[in-house]
Short mmCIF file of N, CA and C in Angstrom, two decimals:
data_model
loop_
_atom_site.label_atom_id
_atom_site.label_comp_id
_atom_site.label_asym_id
_atom_site.label_seq_id
_atom_site.Cartn_x
_atom_site.Cartn_y
_atom_site.Cartn_z
N MET A 260 190.99 -31.54 5.85
CA MET A 260 190.71 -31.93 4.49
C MET A 260 191.84 -32.82 4.01
N THR A 261 191.52 -34.01 3.59
CA THR A 261 192.54 -34.93 3.12
C THR A 261 192.75 -34.85 1.62
N GLN A 262 191.74 -34.38 0.90
CA GLN A 262 191.86 -34.30 -0.54
C GLN A 262 191.74 -32.84 -0.97
N VAL A 263 192.70 -32.38 -1.75
CA VAL A 263 192.68 -31.01 -2.24
C VAL A 263 192.23 -31.01 -3.70
N PRO A 264 191.74 -29.88 -4.20
CA PRO A 264 191.33 -29.82 -5.60
C PRO A 264 192.49 -30.14 -6.53
N LYS A 265 192.19 -30.79 -7.64
CA LYS A 265 193.22 -31.05 -8.65
C LYS A 265 193.48 -29.81 -9.48
N LEU A 266 192.47 -28.92 -9.54
CA LEU A 266 192.61 -27.69 -10.30
C LEU A 266 191.84 -26.59 -9.58
N ILE A 267 192.48 -25.44 -9.42
CA ILE A 267 191.81 -24.27 -8.84
C ILE A 267 191.86 -23.17 -9.88
N ALA A 268 190.67 -22.64 -10.20
CA ALA A 268 190.54 -21.61 -11.22
C ALA A 268 190.10 -20.29 -10.59
N PHE A 269 190.62 -19.22 -11.15
CA PHE A 269 190.31 -17.89 -10.66
C PHE A 269 189.88 -17.00 -11.82
N ASP A 270 188.82 -16.24 -11.60
CA ASP A 270 188.49 -15.12 -12.45
C ASP A 270 189.56 -14.06 -12.18
N LEU A 271 189.74 -13.12 -13.07
CA LEU A 271 190.75 -12.08 -12.88
C LEU A 271 190.13 -10.77 -12.38
N ASP A 272 189.40 -10.07 -13.27
CA ASP A 272 188.84 -8.76 -12.95
C ASP A 272 187.84 -8.84 -11.80
N GLY A 273 188.12 -8.08 -10.75
CA GLY A 273 187.20 -8.03 -9.61
C GLY A 273 187.30 -9.22 -8.67
N THR A 274 188.12 -10.21 -9.04
CA THR A 274 188.35 -11.37 -8.16
C THR A 274 189.79 -11.35 -7.67
N LEU A 275 190.75 -11.34 -8.60
CA LEU A 275 192.16 -11.27 -8.21
C LEU A 275 192.68 -9.85 -8.18
N TRP A 276 192.24 -9.00 -9.11
CA TRP A 276 192.79 -7.64 -9.16
C TRP A 276 191.72 -6.60 -9.42
N TRP A 277 192.11 -5.35 -9.15
CA TRP A 277 191.28 -4.17 -9.38
C TRP A 277 192.18 -3.03 -9.81
N PRO A 278 191.78 -2.21 -10.74
CA PRO A 278 190.50 -2.19 -11.45
C PRO A 278 190.44 -3.25 -12.53
N GLU A 279 189.24 -3.41 -13.07
CA GLU A 279 189.05 -4.34 -14.17
C GLU A 279 189.75 -3.79 -15.41
N MET A 280 190.16 -4.67 -16.30
CA MET A 280 190.93 -4.26 -17.48
C MET A 280 190.18 -3.20 -18.30
N TYR A 281 188.86 -3.34 -18.45
CA TYR A 281 188.13 -2.39 -19.28
C TYR A 281 188.09 -0.99 -18.66
N MET A 282 188.38 -0.87 -17.38
CA MET A 282 188.37 0.42 -16.69
C MET A 282 189.66 1.21 -16.88
N LEU A 283 190.69 0.56 -17.36
CA LEU A 283 191.99 1.22 -17.52
C LEU A 283 191.99 2.13 -18.73
N ASP A 284 192.59 3.28 -18.60
CA ASP A 284 192.77 4.18 -19.74
C ASP A 284 194.01 3.82 -20.53
N GLY A 285 194.99 3.21 -19.85
CA GLY A 285 196.27 2.96 -20.49
C GLY A 285 196.46 1.55 -20.98
N GLY A 286 196.27 0.59 -20.11
CA GLY A 286 196.52 -0.80 -20.48
C GLY A 286 198.00 -1.11 -20.59
N ALA A 287 198.31 -2.10 -21.41
CA ALA A 287 199.69 -2.56 -21.58
C ALA A 287 200.51 -1.51 -22.33
N PRO A 288 201.82 -1.49 -22.12
CA PRO A 288 202.58 -2.37 -21.24
C PRO A 288 202.44 -1.99 -19.77
N PHE A 289 202.62 -2.99 -18.93
CA PHE A 289 202.56 -2.80 -17.49
C PHE A 289 203.98 -2.79 -16.95
N ARG A 290 204.16 -2.15 -15.81
CA ARG A 290 205.47 -2.13 -15.18
C ARG A 290 205.31 -2.31 -13.67
N ARG A 291 206.38 -2.82 -13.09
CA ARG A 291 206.43 -3.04 -11.64
C ARG A 291 207.51 -2.11 -11.09
N ASP A 292 207.17 -1.34 -10.05
CA ASP A 292 208.19 -0.47 -9.46
C ASP A 292 209.00 -1.24 -8.42
N LYS A 293 209.96 -0.56 -7.80
CA LYS A 293 210.84 -1.21 -6.82
C LYS A 293 210.10 -1.80 -5.64
N SER A 294 208.95 -1.23 -5.29
CA SER A 294 208.18 -1.75 -4.15
C SER A 294 207.33 -2.96 -4.55
N GLY A 295 207.24 -3.24 -5.87
CA GLY A 295 206.44 -4.35 -6.35
C GLY A 295 205.07 -3.92 -6.87
N ALA A 296 204.73 -2.63 -6.73
CA ALA A 296 203.45 -2.14 -7.22
C ALA A 296 203.41 -2.21 -8.75
N VAL A 297 202.24 -2.49 -9.30
CA VAL A 297 202.07 -2.66 -10.74
C VAL A 297 201.23 -1.50 -11.29
N PHE A 298 201.70 -0.95 -12.43
CA PHE A 298 201.04 0.20 -13.06
C PHE A 298 200.88 -0.06 -14.55
N ASP A 299 199.83 0.54 -15.14
CA ASP A 299 199.67 0.45 -16.59
C ASP A 299 200.48 1.57 -17.25
N LYS A 300 200.38 1.69 -18.56
CA LYS A 300 201.22 2.65 -19.27
C LYS A 300 200.90 4.10 -18.95
N ARG A 301 199.74 4.36 -18.34
CA ARG A 301 199.38 5.73 -17.93
C ARG A 301 199.52 5.91 -16.42
N ASN A 302 200.25 4.99 -15.80
CA ASN A 302 200.55 5.04 -14.36
C ASN A 302 199.35 4.82 -13.45
N GLU A 303 198.33 4.13 -13.95
CA GLU A 303 197.22 3.73 -13.08
C GLU A 303 197.62 2.43 -12.40
N ARG A 304 197.45 2.38 -11.10
CA ARG A 304 197.87 1.21 -10.33
C ARG A 304 196.84 0.10 -10.41
N ILE A 305 197.32 -1.11 -10.62
CA ILE A 305 196.49 -2.32 -10.57
C ILE A 305 196.91 -3.05 -9.30
N GLU A 306 195.93 -3.39 -8.48
CA GLU A 306 196.23 -4.00 -7.18
C GLU A 306 195.60 -5.38 -7.06
N LEU A 307 196.34 -6.28 -6.48
CA LEU A 307 195.78 -7.58 -6.13
C LEU A 307 194.83 -7.37 -4.97
N MET A 308 193.68 -8.02 -5.03
CA MET A 308 192.62 -7.82 -4.04
C MET A 308 192.74 -8.80 -2.89
N GLY A 309 192.35 -8.33 -1.71
CA GLY A 309 192.21 -9.19 -0.54
C GLY A 309 193.41 -10.08 -0.29
N ALA A 310 193.15 -11.38 -0.27
CA ALA A 310 194.18 -12.38 0.03
C ALA A 310 194.76 -13.00 -1.24
N SER A 311 194.54 -12.37 -2.40
CA SER A 311 194.99 -12.97 -3.68
C SER A 311 196.46 -13.32 -3.68
N GLU A 312 197.30 -12.36 -3.31
CA GLU A 312 198.74 -12.62 -3.35
C GLU A 312 199.12 -13.75 -2.38
N GLU A 313 198.58 -13.70 -1.19
CA GLU A 313 198.88 -14.72 -0.17
C GLU A 313 198.45 -16.11 -0.64
N VAL A 314 197.25 -16.21 -1.19
CA VAL A 314 196.73 -17.49 -1.66
C VAL A 314 197.56 -18.01 -2.83
N LEU A 315 197.84 -17.16 -3.80
CA LEU A 315 198.61 -17.59 -4.96
C LEU A 315 200.04 -17.97 -4.58
N ARG A 316 200.63 -17.26 -3.63
CA ARG A 316 201.97 -17.62 -3.16
C ARG A 316 201.93 -19.00 -2.51
N GLU A 317 200.92 -19.24 -1.69
CA GLU A 317 200.79 -20.56 -1.05
C GLU A 317 200.64 -21.66 -2.10
N LEU A 318 199.79 -21.42 -3.09
CA LEU A 318 199.60 -22.42 -4.14
C LEU A 318 200.89 -22.69 -4.91
N ALA A 319 201.69 -21.65 -5.09
CA ALA A 319 202.93 -21.78 -5.87
C ALA A 319 204.08 -22.39 -5.09
N THR A 320 204.04 -22.33 -3.75
CA THR A 320 205.22 -22.70 -2.98
C THR A 320 205.01 -23.82 -1.95
N HIS A 321 203.80 -24.04 -1.49
CA HIS A 321 203.59 -25.02 -0.42
C HIS A 321 203.46 -26.43 -1.00
N PRO A 322 204.17 -27.39 -0.43
CA PRO A 322 204.13 -28.77 -0.94
C PRO A 322 202.71 -29.37 -0.97
N LYS A 323 201.84 -28.91 -0.11
CA LYS A 323 200.46 -29.42 -0.08
C LYS A 323 199.78 -29.26 -1.45
N TRP A 324 200.19 -28.23 -2.20
CA TRP A 324 199.54 -27.91 -3.47
C TRP A 324 200.36 -28.36 -4.69
N ALA A 325 201.37 -29.18 -4.48
CA ALA A 325 202.28 -29.57 -5.56
C ALA A 325 201.55 -30.22 -6.74
N ASP A 326 200.47 -30.94 -6.48
CA ASP A 326 199.75 -31.64 -7.55
C ASP A 326 198.50 -30.90 -8.00
N THR A 327 198.31 -29.68 -7.53
CA THR A 327 197.14 -28.87 -7.90
C THR A 327 197.55 -27.89 -9.00
N GLU A 328 196.79 -27.87 -10.07
CA GLU A 328 197.05 -26.94 -11.16
C GLU A 328 196.24 -25.67 -10.96
N ILE A 329 196.77 -24.56 -11.47
CA ILE A 329 196.11 -23.27 -11.39
C ILE A 329 195.65 -22.87 -12.79
N ALA A 330 194.43 -22.31 -12.86
CA ALA A 330 193.90 -21.81 -14.13
C ALA A 330 193.34 -20.41 -13.92
N TYR A 331 193.43 -19.61 -14.95
CA TYR A 331 192.78 -18.30 -14.96
C TYR A 331 191.68 -18.36 -16.01
N VAL A 332 190.50 -17.95 -15.59
CA VAL A 332 189.32 -18.03 -16.44
C VAL A 332 188.67 -16.64 -16.42
N SER A 333 188.76 -15.95 -17.55
CA SER A 333 188.27 -14.57 -17.60
C SER A 333 187.54 -14.31 -18.91
N ARG A 334 186.46 -13.54 -18.81
CA ARG A 334 185.69 -13.16 -19.99
C ARG A 334 186.10 -11.77 -20.47
N THR A 335 187.24 -11.30 -20.09
CA THR A 335 187.65 -9.93 -20.42
C THR A 335 187.64 -9.68 -21.93
N GLU A 336 187.33 -8.44 -22.27
CA GLU A 336 187.43 -8.00 -23.66
C GLU A 336 188.87 -7.61 -23.99
N TYR A 337 189.76 -7.67 -22.98
CA TYR A 337 191.14 -7.22 -23.15
C TYR A 337 192.16 -8.30 -22.78
N PRO A 338 192.12 -9.46 -23.45
CA PRO A 338 193.12 -10.48 -23.13
C PRO A 338 194.54 -10.01 -23.43
N GLU A 339 194.68 -9.08 -24.38
CA GLU A 339 196.00 -8.56 -24.73
C GLU A 339 196.58 -7.71 -23.60
N TRP A 340 195.76 -7.34 -22.63
CA TRP A 340 196.23 -6.63 -21.43
C TRP A 340 196.34 -7.58 -20.25
N ALA A 341 195.41 -8.52 -20.15
CA ALA A 341 195.38 -9.42 -18.98
C ALA A 341 196.64 -10.29 -18.91
N ILE A 342 197.07 -10.83 -20.03
CA ILE A 342 198.25 -11.70 -20.02
C ILE A 342 199.50 -10.95 -19.58
N PRO A 343 199.81 -9.77 -20.16
CA PRO A 343 200.98 -9.02 -19.68
C PRO A 343 200.85 -8.59 -18.22
N CYS A 344 199.62 -8.32 -17.79
CA CYS A 344 199.43 -7.95 -16.38
C CYS A 344 199.76 -9.14 -15.47
N LEU A 345 199.33 -10.33 -15.85
CA LEU A 345 199.69 -11.54 -15.08
C LEU A 345 201.21 -11.70 -15.01
N LYS A 346 201.89 -11.39 -16.09
CA LYS A 346 203.36 -11.53 -16.12
C LYS A 346 204.06 -10.52 -15.22
N THR A 347 203.39 -9.42 -14.89
CA THR A 347 204.02 -8.35 -14.13
C THR A 347 203.95 -8.58 -12.62
N PHE A 348 202.91 -9.26 -12.16
CA PHE A 348 202.79 -9.54 -10.72
C PHE A 348 203.66 -10.73 -10.34
N LEU A 349 204.49 -10.56 -9.32
CA LEU A 349 205.34 -11.64 -8.83
C LEU A 349 204.72 -12.30 -7.61
N VAL A 350 204.96 -13.60 -7.51
CA VAL A 350 204.58 -14.35 -6.32
C VAL A 350 205.89 -14.78 -5.68
N GLY A 351 206.24 -14.14 -4.59
CA GLY A 351 207.51 -14.41 -3.94
C GLY A 351 207.45 -15.64 -3.06
N SER A 352 208.58 -15.97 -2.51
CA SER A 352 208.65 -17.08 -1.57
C SER A 352 208.00 -16.65 -0.26
N PRO A 353 207.55 -17.61 0.57
CA PRO A 353 206.92 -17.26 1.84
C PRO A 353 207.83 -16.43 2.73
N GLU A 354 209.14 -16.60 2.57
CA GLU A 354 210.08 -15.84 3.39
C GLU A 354 210.30 -14.43 2.84
N GLY A 355 209.85 -14.20 1.60
CA GLY A 355 210.06 -12.90 0.95
C GLY A 355 209.22 -11.81 1.58
N GLN A 356 209.43 -10.59 1.11
CA GLN A 356 208.66 -9.46 1.61
C GLN A 356 207.18 -9.67 1.34
N GLN A 357 206.34 -9.15 2.20
CA GLN A 357 204.91 -9.21 2.02
C GLN A 357 204.47 -7.98 1.23
N GLY A 358 203.33 -8.06 0.59
CA GLY A 358 202.77 -6.90 -0.11
C GLY A 358 202.65 -7.15 -1.59
N GLN A 359 202.20 -6.15 -2.32
CA GLN A 359 201.90 -6.24 -3.74
C GLN A 359 203.04 -6.84 -4.55
N GLY A 360 203.09 -8.13 -4.65
CA GLY A 360 204.05 -8.77 -5.53
C GLY A 360 205.50 -8.49 -5.17
N GLN A 361 205.78 -8.25 -3.90
CA GLN A 361 207.10 -7.80 -3.52
C GLN A 361 208.12 -8.91 -3.31
N GLY A 362 207.69 -10.14 -3.28
CA GLY A 362 208.66 -11.21 -3.09
C GLY A 362 209.65 -11.21 -4.23
N GLN A 363 210.88 -10.85 -3.97
CA GLN A 363 211.88 -10.75 -5.03
C GLN A 363 212.31 -12.16 -5.44
N GLY A 364 212.53 -12.31 -6.72
CA GLY A 364 212.98 -13.60 -7.23
C GLY A 364 211.86 -14.59 -7.42
N GLY A 365 210.62 -14.18 -7.17
CA GLY A 365 209.49 -15.08 -7.33
C GLY A 365 209.09 -15.25 -8.79
N ARG A 366 208.26 -16.22 -9.03
CA ARG A 366 207.71 -16.42 -10.37
C ARG A 366 206.53 -15.47 -10.55
N ASN A 367 206.17 -15.20 -11.79
CA ASN A 367 205.02 -14.34 -12.00
C ASN A 367 203.73 -15.15 -12.03
N LEU A 368 202.60 -14.45 -12.00
CA LEU A 368 201.31 -15.13 -11.92
C LEU A 368 201.02 -15.98 -13.15
N LEU A 369 201.52 -15.60 -14.30
CA LEU A 369 201.33 -16.43 -15.48
C LEU A 369 202.13 -17.72 -15.36
N ASP A 370 203.37 -17.61 -14.89
CA ASP A 370 204.24 -18.78 -14.76
C ASP A 370 203.66 -19.87 -13.85
N ILE A 371 202.92 -19.48 -12.84
CA ILE A 371 202.42 -20.49 -11.89
C ILE A 371 201.15 -21.18 -12.38
N SER A 372 200.61 -20.72 -13.50
CA SER A 372 199.36 -21.31 -14.00
C SER A 372 199.63 -22.33 -15.10
N SER A 373 198.72 -23.29 -15.19
CA SER A 373 198.79 -24.30 -16.24
C SER A 373 197.86 -23.98 -17.40
N TYR A 374 196.79 -23.24 -17.11
CA TYR A 374 195.77 -22.96 -18.12
C TYR A 374 195.34 -21.51 -18.01
N GLN A 375 195.15 -20.87 -19.17
CA GLN A 375 194.67 -19.50 -19.23
C GLN A 375 193.59 -19.44 -20.30
N GLU A 376 192.37 -19.41 -19.87
CA GLU A 376 191.24 -19.24 -20.78
C GLU A 376 190.76 -17.81 -20.57
N ILE A 377 191.32 -16.89 -21.35
CA ILE A 377 191.11 -15.46 -21.14
C ILE A 377 190.65 -14.85 -22.46
N TYR A 378 189.33 -14.78 -22.63
CA TYR A 378 188.73 -14.24 -23.84
C TYR A 378 187.23 -14.10 -23.60
N PRO A 379 186.54 -13.25 -24.38
CA PRO A 379 185.09 -13.09 -24.20
C PRO A 379 184.35 -14.40 -24.47
N GLY A 380 183.20 -14.54 -23.84
CA GLY A 380 182.36 -15.71 -24.05
C GLY A 380 182.01 -16.39 -22.75
N SER A 381 181.24 -17.43 -22.84
CA SER A 381 180.76 -18.16 -21.68
C SER A 381 181.89 -18.88 -20.95
N LYS A 382 181.84 -18.83 -19.64
CA LYS A 382 182.85 -19.56 -18.85
C LYS A 382 182.64 -21.07 -18.95
N ILE A 383 181.46 -21.48 -19.38
CA ILE A 383 181.23 -22.91 -19.66
C ILE A 383 182.21 -23.35 -20.76
N THR A 384 182.34 -22.53 -21.80
CA THR A 384 183.28 -22.81 -22.89
C THR A 384 184.71 -22.88 -22.35
N HIS A 385 185.05 -21.92 -21.48
CA HIS A 385 186.39 -21.90 -20.88
C HIS A 385 186.67 -23.21 -20.13
N PHE A 386 185.71 -23.62 -19.29
CA PHE A 386 185.93 -24.81 -18.47
C PHE A 386 185.90 -26.10 -19.29
N LYS A 387 185.10 -26.15 -20.34
CA LYS A 387 185.10 -27.34 -21.19
C LYS A 387 186.48 -27.50 -21.85
N LYS A 388 187.10 -26.40 -22.23
CA LYS A 388 188.45 -26.46 -22.83
C LYS A 388 189.47 -26.92 -21.78
N ILE A 389 189.39 -26.38 -20.57
CA ILE A 389 190.31 -26.80 -19.50
C ILE A 389 190.12 -28.28 -19.20
N HIS A 390 188.87 -28.71 -19.11
CA HIS A 390 188.58 -30.13 -18.84
C HIS A 390 189.19 -31.02 -19.93
N LYS A 391 188.99 -30.63 -21.19
CA LYS A 391 189.52 -31.41 -22.31
C LYS A 391 191.05 -31.45 -22.28
N ASP A 392 191.66 -30.29 -22.04
CA ASP A 392 193.13 -30.21 -22.06
C ASP A 392 193.80 -30.85 -20.85
N SER A 393 193.15 -30.77 -19.69
CA SER A 393 193.76 -31.25 -18.45
C SER A 393 193.37 -32.67 -18.08
N GLY A 394 192.18 -33.09 -18.51
CA GLY A 394 191.66 -34.38 -18.07
C GLY A 394 191.12 -34.37 -16.66
N VAL A 395 191.11 -33.20 -16.02
CA VAL A 395 190.60 -33.08 -14.65
C VAL A 395 189.07 -33.05 -14.69
N ALA A 396 188.46 -33.91 -13.90
CA ALA A 396 186.99 -33.94 -13.80
C ALA A 396 186.49 -32.64 -13.19
N TYR A 397 185.33 -32.21 -13.63
CA TYR A 397 184.75 -30.97 -13.10
C TYR A 397 184.62 -31.01 -11.57
N GLN A 398 184.26 -32.18 -11.05
CA GLN A 398 184.06 -32.31 -9.60
C GLN A 398 185.37 -32.16 -8.81
N ASP A 399 186.50 -32.20 -9.50
CA ASP A 399 187.81 -32.02 -8.86
C ASP A 399 188.35 -30.60 -9.03
N MET A 400 187.46 -29.70 -9.48
CA MET A 400 187.83 -28.30 -9.70
C MET A 400 187.16 -27.40 -8.66
N LEU A 401 187.86 -26.32 -8.33
CA LEU A 401 187.37 -25.29 -7.43
C LEU A 401 187.54 -23.96 -8.17
N PHE A 402 186.50 -23.12 -8.16
CA PHE A 402 186.48 -21.89 -8.95
C PHE A 402 186.01 -20.71 -8.12
N PHE A 403 186.74 -19.59 -8.23
CA PHE A 403 186.41 -18.35 -7.52
C PHE A 403 186.09 -17.26 -8.54
N ASP A 404 184.92 -16.59 -8.36
CA ASP A 404 184.49 -15.55 -9.30
C ASP A 404 183.64 -14.52 -8.57
N ASN A 405 183.78 -13.25 -8.97
CA ASN A 405 183.01 -12.19 -8.34
C ASN A 405 181.66 -11.96 -9.01
N GLU A 406 181.34 -12.72 -10.04
CA GLU A 406 180.04 -12.61 -10.70
C GLU A 406 179.21 -13.85 -10.35
N LYS A 407 178.09 -13.61 -9.66
CA LYS A 407 177.27 -14.73 -9.17
C LYS A 407 176.77 -15.62 -10.31
N TRP A 408 176.38 -15.01 -11.42
CA TRP A 408 175.84 -15.82 -12.51
C TRP A 408 176.89 -16.74 -13.11
N ASN A 409 178.17 -16.34 -13.12
CA ASN A 409 179.23 -17.25 -13.57
C ASN A 409 179.33 -18.46 -12.66
N CYS A 410 179.20 -18.22 -11.36
CA CYS A 410 179.25 -19.33 -10.39
C CYS A 410 178.07 -20.26 -10.59
N THR A 411 176.88 -19.69 -10.76
CA THR A 411 175.67 -20.50 -10.95
C THR A 411 175.79 -21.35 -12.21
N GLU A 412 176.25 -20.72 -13.29
CA GLU A 412 176.39 -21.42 -14.57
C GLU A 412 177.41 -22.56 -14.48
N CYS A 413 178.58 -22.27 -13.92
CA CYS A 413 179.65 -23.27 -13.87
C CYS A 413 179.37 -24.39 -12.86
N ALA A 414 178.62 -24.08 -11.82
CA ALA A 414 178.26 -25.10 -10.85
C ALA A 414 177.44 -26.22 -11.50
N ARG A 415 176.72 -25.89 -12.57
CA ARG A 415 175.92 -26.91 -13.28
C ARG A 415 176.79 -28.00 -13.89
N LEU A 416 178.08 -27.68 -14.12
CA LEU A 416 179.01 -28.68 -14.63
C LEU A 416 179.50 -29.62 -13.53
N GLY A 417 179.27 -29.23 -12.27
CA GLY A 417 179.76 -30.01 -11.14
C GLY A 417 180.98 -29.39 -10.47
N ILE A 418 181.36 -28.19 -10.91
CA ILE A 418 182.49 -27.47 -10.32
C ILE A 418 182.05 -26.86 -9.00
N VAL A 419 182.88 -26.94 -7.97
CA VAL A 419 182.60 -26.24 -6.72
C VAL A 419 182.97 -24.77 -6.96
N CYS A 420 181.97 -23.89 -6.86
CA CYS A 420 182.16 -22.48 -7.17
C CYS A 420 181.96 -21.63 -5.93
N VAL A 421 182.78 -20.59 -5.82
CA VAL A 421 182.71 -19.67 -4.67
C VAL A 421 182.51 -18.25 -5.21
N TYR A 422 181.44 -17.64 -4.77
CA TYR A 422 181.11 -16.27 -5.13
C TYR A 422 181.95 -15.33 -4.27
N THR A 423 182.67 -14.42 -4.92
CA THR A 423 183.59 -13.52 -4.22
C THR A 423 183.27 -12.06 -4.55
N PRO A 424 182.17 -11.51 -4.02
CA PRO A 424 181.77 -10.15 -4.40
C PRO A 424 182.78 -9.07 -4.01
N ARG A 425 183.65 -9.35 -3.05
CA ARG A 425 184.69 -8.39 -2.64
C ARG A 425 186.09 -8.89 -3.03
N GLY A 426 186.16 -9.73 -4.03
CA GLY A 426 187.43 -10.28 -4.44
C GLY A 426 187.79 -11.50 -3.61
N LEU A 427 188.96 -12.03 -3.88
CA LEU A 427 189.42 -13.23 -3.18
C LEU A 427 189.91 -12.85 -1.78
N THR A 428 189.04 -13.01 -0.82
CA THR A 428 189.38 -12.75 0.58
C THR A 428 189.81 -14.06 1.23
N ARG A 429 190.39 -13.98 2.40
CA ARG A 429 190.77 -15.18 3.15
C ARG A 429 189.50 -15.97 3.50
N GLU A 430 188.44 -15.27 3.84
CA GLU A 430 187.17 -15.93 4.16
C GLU A 430 186.66 -16.73 2.96
N ALA A 431 186.69 -16.13 1.77
CA ALA A 431 186.22 -16.82 0.57
C ALA A 431 187.11 -18.04 0.26
N TRP A 432 188.41 -17.89 0.43
CA TRP A 432 189.34 -19.00 0.20
C TRP A 432 189.03 -20.15 1.16
N ASP A 433 188.92 -19.85 2.44
CA ASP A 433 188.63 -20.88 3.43
C ASP A 433 187.28 -21.55 3.17
N ARG A 434 186.28 -20.74 2.80
CA ARG A 434 184.96 -21.28 2.49
C ARG A 434 185.04 -22.20 1.28
N GLY A 435 185.81 -21.82 0.27
CA GLY A 435 185.97 -22.66 -0.92
C GLY A 435 186.58 -24.00 -0.60
N LEU A 436 187.63 -24.00 0.22
CA LEU A 436 188.26 -25.26 0.61
C LEU A 436 187.30 -26.14 1.41
N ALA A 437 186.54 -25.52 2.31
CA ALA A 437 185.56 -26.27 3.11
C ALA A 437 184.44 -26.82 2.22
N ASP A 438 183.94 -26.01 1.30
CA ASP A 438 182.89 -26.48 0.38
C ASP A 438 183.39 -27.61 -0.50
N PHE A 439 184.63 -27.51 -0.95
CA PHE A 439 185.20 -28.56 -1.78
C PHE A 439 185.30 -29.86 -0.98
N ALA A 440 185.78 -29.77 0.26
CA ALA A 440 185.91 -30.96 1.11
C ALA A 440 184.54 -31.59 1.36
N THR A 441 183.54 -30.76 1.61
CA THR A 441 182.18 -31.26 1.84
C THR A 441 181.65 -31.96 0.59
N ALA A 442 181.86 -31.36 -0.57
CA ALA A 442 181.41 -31.97 -1.83
C ALA A 442 182.11 -33.30 -2.07
N GLN A 443 183.40 -33.38 -1.80
CA GLN A 443 184.14 -34.62 -1.97
C GLN A 443 183.64 -35.70 -1.01
N ALA A 444 183.40 -35.31 0.24
CA ALA A 444 182.92 -36.27 1.24
C ALA A 444 181.55 -36.83 0.85
N SER A 445 180.70 -35.99 0.26
CA SER A 445 179.36 -36.43 -0.10
C SER A 445 179.39 -37.43 -1.26
N ARG A 446 180.47 -37.47 -2.00
CA ARG A 446 180.60 -38.41 -3.13
C ARG A 446 181.12 -39.77 -2.71
N GLN A 447 181.62 -39.87 -1.48
CA GLN A 447 182.21 -41.14 -1.04
C GLN A 447 181.21 -42.03 -0.36
#
């Protein structure tokens, strides 16, 4: 693939982490223990799913992605929990420890993003705001979501969407990059 997406967007609940914010009894504030594990105020653990940490670390540190922006697009009813949760997960350097946010000295998930559209409502609204603010064409965006109807809806804008029913796995990531490359090639 010679051309990478200018913007990669991720849903949060059920795509990047589990459990979903509405399932938590405690919510914010969140804390990270010495091992890098993240817990809510009632000590319920929130875990990054599948290849989420690996993919986000690569996006944050590999020169290939230097010109690609990251966005979080979530319809959560709990944005007041999602933002602090993003701040609690660290993305370490590739040489750092592997595992739940264990890379010491890394930036947090909020820091590596350029856009956060995290509030109830249609993801079409979320993406229209990102498009307006970023100037990135929809066809230059790649989006991962665990809800099929969100993918179907957003694909109508021209966004390459990847359905991730088991969260962001390596297979879903690779498929998304391949689908994006195919879509770009078909436009030339």
